[in-house]
Amino acid sequence: MQVSVHTVFKNVVLNAWKERWSEQKWTSTMRKLLQPGNVVDMFHMADVLFSQAFIGSTPNTVLLSYFNYGLKSGTLSYAAILTAISKHEDLQNTASMDYTLNILMKYIEKLNKGQILEDSMGLCKALLVILQWLLRNIEQYLKRGSGTSGVEAENLQIQKNCSTLHSLTTLPRTASLLTIARFEESSVWSHIETDLAVIKNAAVGHNMQNDVNVSCNSVSQLARCNTKTSAVFCLPKIQGNESHHGMLVNMFILLEGEWNKMTDPDTLIQQLLLLSQLCDLNVSELCLDLIRACMMGFLGSIDGDRKHKWSSVLFLSLPQHLKRLKSAIVSGNGSDFKKLSLETDFEDATASAFSELLQYDSLLDVLDQITGNCDCLSWLIDRCLSFGILKEDAATELKTRRLSMAKVSSQHPTHAVEPSKLIKYEATARQLLSVIDTSADYISKQENLLATLSQMSSNFNIILASGSITHNVQKFAKKLILFNDVVKSSTAEGGKSAQMRCLLFDFTHFLVCQIAEQYGKNVVLGSMADMDSSKYFLYNWISVYWPDDRGQILRNSKSELDVDDSRIKMYLELLQNKRERTQEQSCSIKKWHEMCTNLPRAFIELVKAWQYKVVSKADVLGACDVICNILSLSIRLTCLVEVAKYASTVPKLFWKELKEVVEKLSTHGFISPPGQEIHAAKRTNMFKGILEVLMPNSNLPGAQDNEPVKFPADVLSDLITECRETGWIGRNMLCRLEAVLKRSGAKWFCHQLVSQLLSQTRKDIVERTATVVGGIFLLDVESFVICLLRHEIPHYLTDEADHMILSAPAGNVLAQLAVSCLAIVLHNISLQQKACLSQKTAKEKLSHQLLMSGKESLASHQVHFQDEVGPTKLRRLFSSTAEHDLAASAFSSILGRENSATAQSKHSHVREPVLRALSYALDIMNMSLAERQPGPHIDFAVYFVYLASLCGELVSQAVLQLMPLTMVTELAAMASDGTFKISKFDKEFDSFNFVLSVSDLGHTFSRKVAAKAICQMVLPE
């Protein structure tokens, strides 16, 4: 049947040729032939028309004119015509080849105008076939001729083929469809790349080499990624307020110095590079912001307890960070984003940063004054010179300029911190570690060790600050935890040794608390990652009682301490003086860890009984006397923390009674063993310092809230205004922001920040506010991003009354802020994933060693690995499982797009809470786009997706794989019909590339959707 129909159609074509049918007659005849049920492709109409048109010496224009009718009536497709053209191989006939190329060029131009209503994937494959045909023609012409003047006709043919090829691969629609075809037919594209190499080699020395290279390069451009990496949080730098553009770097360094979010220096450098990409900072600007942020952090902490730590950051860590930054930038491996533009050597960029820093002469003079007239800048320059960051001639010039402008002060502050002392104490830290390491027999050398620990306690903060550069902080923590475990109990010692053992127990406890206070509890917990940490008392004490980086100590965490009910009962009788002093409580055989675990619980039981009028106040105060008569201050500290935790569960009226108990335990007389008064005094000072951290001014948490304060919204508004006017977020501002955050919660805090941003109307004020809000977001960026994507953005998109609030410029800046913070969060997750994988490798290695040794069972040596950054409250709230498998949240396998179903089922496959919130926000945006109601909310949705496509691989892949497939079609329609003009934000914007950038071309169904959207885009004729 097919052969007979094909024959009939061929006869119709021959009759039309002989009788010169008009298009009207051709139309009526084809209508009779194409009965319902017949498939057009079975006639091979394009092949028959094209082959018959080129039978004679000249092309038959009548038959070729029928192509136009076929396209208009739908009986022919562009794909069929292109396929028919690709079968023309008569290279000898110059006239027919010229006519063929002219026809091809005409249809290429038509393809790039108007809508294309046909099978889009078939058109992609047909264009790929034409591309191969043009390359084959060029290759054959190159092999025939030698580039001499005798083959000018062939050179002309090469030129025409190259011109057609260049148009095919550079015009927007055909180039986009070819890009999709490259993903669809990857094996064919590999052959094309081979052909390109062969053609370029064959064109060497040829007259047409330049044309051939240009056309081949245009083909090669299709093999590159169409999504460019761009700075999405690049706001105009405000004249006279240059500090605004470095707000993110400033806040990042401030948080790192205060809260130690990242102990790994390489991770810190990667985050700095990420921020520089988001803010469009060059190398010199990044170095300047980094140096200035360290100086301001040091200046803000000079009157506080973090001055030694910030001294270490400025004078020791900063040069090393600059050196690591240089290595990361030069190698290009420091960030998932593109390598920073480095027009000059890194040394020149650093010199430029220091030269710019000389303009801040007032800042430099103040730093010199508080460090005892030490030339801080010259000292830093010398350190950078020793690390190979600066050139010698540039360093000499900078120091000379600084010397000529420096003002020497006659005042020498008592809190001066000289950089030279840090170098001295760095060696001291190594010596102290060596002393502790060599003292393997702790019991026989207790007196020497007590003297060492007592000496350490006097300058422990500055020792830690110096040792933090060489990662000695975790070493100190580990040694002290192990030492504490040795001296917690003994059964054969005299009275003096027992007292010394108690002092050693307290010293190790308080020194570890100082480490946790200065560098965070995660540093302490992470120091025991390679051991079975659960059996060490001090590790468990820090885990249970020490507050996290948010200062939260009043949380209902499950205790990991080994509580013994029988011991609690015994100590309860002891506190009530119902039990005589027995050998069990004698100092010589006390087990301090058991008392620290059980006696505070017994004291809390007594306090509960007092609350319910079972015992009297005198009984509780008497129990306080018993606790104060115990030699170990660790027990007293634990009791105070337990009281503070219990206070959060009782009525506010009872706080006044509890405060009296706290004051007595905090200030009652301290026992000093005979002959150990000096050591006991230092221990008492450490106890008071730690208590001040846990319970400032000996107040119960919340007890000081009786004083009238401003509403949190007013406080936050004042802080934002202050930061916007000064262009800086200082340490004092950080503490106030943190207090508001803890009081109000992340959701309310995020809502207020967004409201402050969207309430501005002047462009310059909006941009300044955005830099401030972006810096504040780093306080808890993951929680804020979840709130932003889950609540704030959906609210403004769905509430018609609030659509106008998203108008430019505030709405566009909010989109920039959301995408930038999303990039930071996903980058953090990626770094955590890598850290977990490395820890898993270390754990498997240790387990293998234990298994091979055969000394102890593998089950008793399971290693506990503590995360660098614990999950936030909102992370836990939005998690689909109790534990997060970061490896499972890899963006390449979040969703199976071919089996995409409803939004609800899609969300259930996403385990990372940030990605779940992103998926929800994208669904809301898709619903807004589907309504086709122009407005600021539509502009916001399109601009958000557009920025995400430019923001590196992590963000773009996450958005592409979570985006509803129908959203691509809606975005294509918005970009093509002029509903949204991205060109006013990006002059190089191309609607076809935009569709490609928001399409996940790695999946078949996504390619089909993208190809269909590109074909249906409305373009001017």
GROMACS .gro file of N, CA, C and O in nm, residues 33 110 155 179 183 355 369 375 378 404 439 469 592 627 746 776 876 901 934:
model
   76
   33LEU      N    1  -0.569   1.397  -0.224
   33LEU     CA    2  -0.476   1.286  -0.202
   33LEU      C    3  -0.458   1.256  -0.052
   33LEU      O    4  -0.450   1.139  -0.011
  110LYS      N    5   1.406   3.196   0.824
  110LYS     CA    6   1.265   3.181   0.862
  110LYS      C    7   1.251   3.113   0.998
  110LYS      O    8   1.160   3.144   1.075
  155ASN      N    9   3.683   2.773  -0.370
  155ASN     CA   10   3.700   2.863  -0.256
  155ASN      C   11   3.571   2.939  -0.227
  155ASN      O   12   3.534   2.962  -0.111
  179THR      N   13   2.192   2.328   2.053
  179THR     CA   14   2.242   2.298   2.187
  179THR      C   15   2.162   2.185   2.251
  179THR      O   16   2.218   2.095   2.314
  183PHE      N   17   2.277   1.765   2.355
  183PHE     CA   18   2.250   1.680   2.471
  183PHE      C   19   2.172   1.555   2.431
  183PHE      O   20   2.190   1.448   2.488
  355SER      N   21   4.775   4.992   5.012
  355SER     CA   22   4.781   5.134   4.974
  355SER      C   23   4.647   5.201   4.997
  355SER      O   24   4.641   5.315   5.045
  369GLN      N   25   4.799   5.303   6.887
  369GLN     CA   26   4.792   5.351   7.025
  369GLN      C   27   4.757   5.240   7.122
  369GLN      O   28   4.819   5.227   7.227
  375ASP      N   29   5.371   4.990   6.539
  375ASP     CA   30   5.327   5.021   6.402
  375ASP      C   31   5.262   4.895   6.344
  375ASP      O   32   5.327   4.811   6.282
  378SER      N   33   5.291   4.833   5.957
  378SER     CA   34   5.426   4.790   5.917
  378SER      C   35   5.452   4.648   5.963
  378SER      O   36   5.517   4.570   5.891
  404SER      N   37   5.557   5.827   5.745
  404SER     CA   38   5.547   5.972   5.725
  404SER      C   39   5.416   6.031   5.776
  404SER      O   40   5.407   6.151   5.801
  439SER      N   41   5.446   1.397   8.042
  439SER     CA   42   5.400   1.355   8.176
  439SER      C   43   5.299   1.245   8.163
  439SER      O   44   5.181   1.261   8.192
  469ILE      N   45   4.665   2.921   6.567
  469ILE     CA   46   4.716   2.923   6.430
  469ILE      C   47   4.767   2.786   6.390
  469ILE      O   48   4.753   2.743   6.275
  592TRP      N   49   3.507   1.237   9.185
  592TRP     CA   50   3.453   1.369   9.157
  592TRP      C   51   3.355   1.366   9.041
  592TRP      O   52   3.258   1.442   9.039
  627ILE      N   53   2.721   2.204   9.998
  627ILE     CA   54   2.787   2.209   9.867
  627ILE      C   55   2.910   2.299   9.872
  627ILE      O   56   3.015   2.267   9.817
  746ALA      N   57   1.363   3.316   6.449
  746ALA     CA   58   1.412   3.339   6.313
  746ALA      C   59   1.300   3.386   6.219
  746ALA      O   60   1.323   3.472   6.134
  776ILE      N   61   2.332   4.093   5.793
  776ILE     CA   62   2.260   4.042   5.910
  776ILE      C   63   2.212   3.899   5.885
  776ILE      O   64   2.207   3.816   5.978
  876ARG      N   65   1.584   2.140   6.181
  876ARG     CA   66   1.519   2.021   6.239
  876ARG      C   67   1.369   2.023   6.214
  876ARG      O   68   1.306   1.920   6.192
  901ALA      N   69   0.565   1.390   3.941
  901ALA     CA   70   0.420   1.380   3.964
  901ALA      C   71   0.373   1.509   4.029
  901ALA      O   72   0.412   1.616   3.989
  934PRO      N   73   0.003   4.028   3.452
  934PRO     CA   74   0.126   4.108   3.464
  934PRO      C   75   0.126   4.191   3.591
  934PRO      O   76   0.023   4.241   3.635
   0.00000   0.00000   0.00000
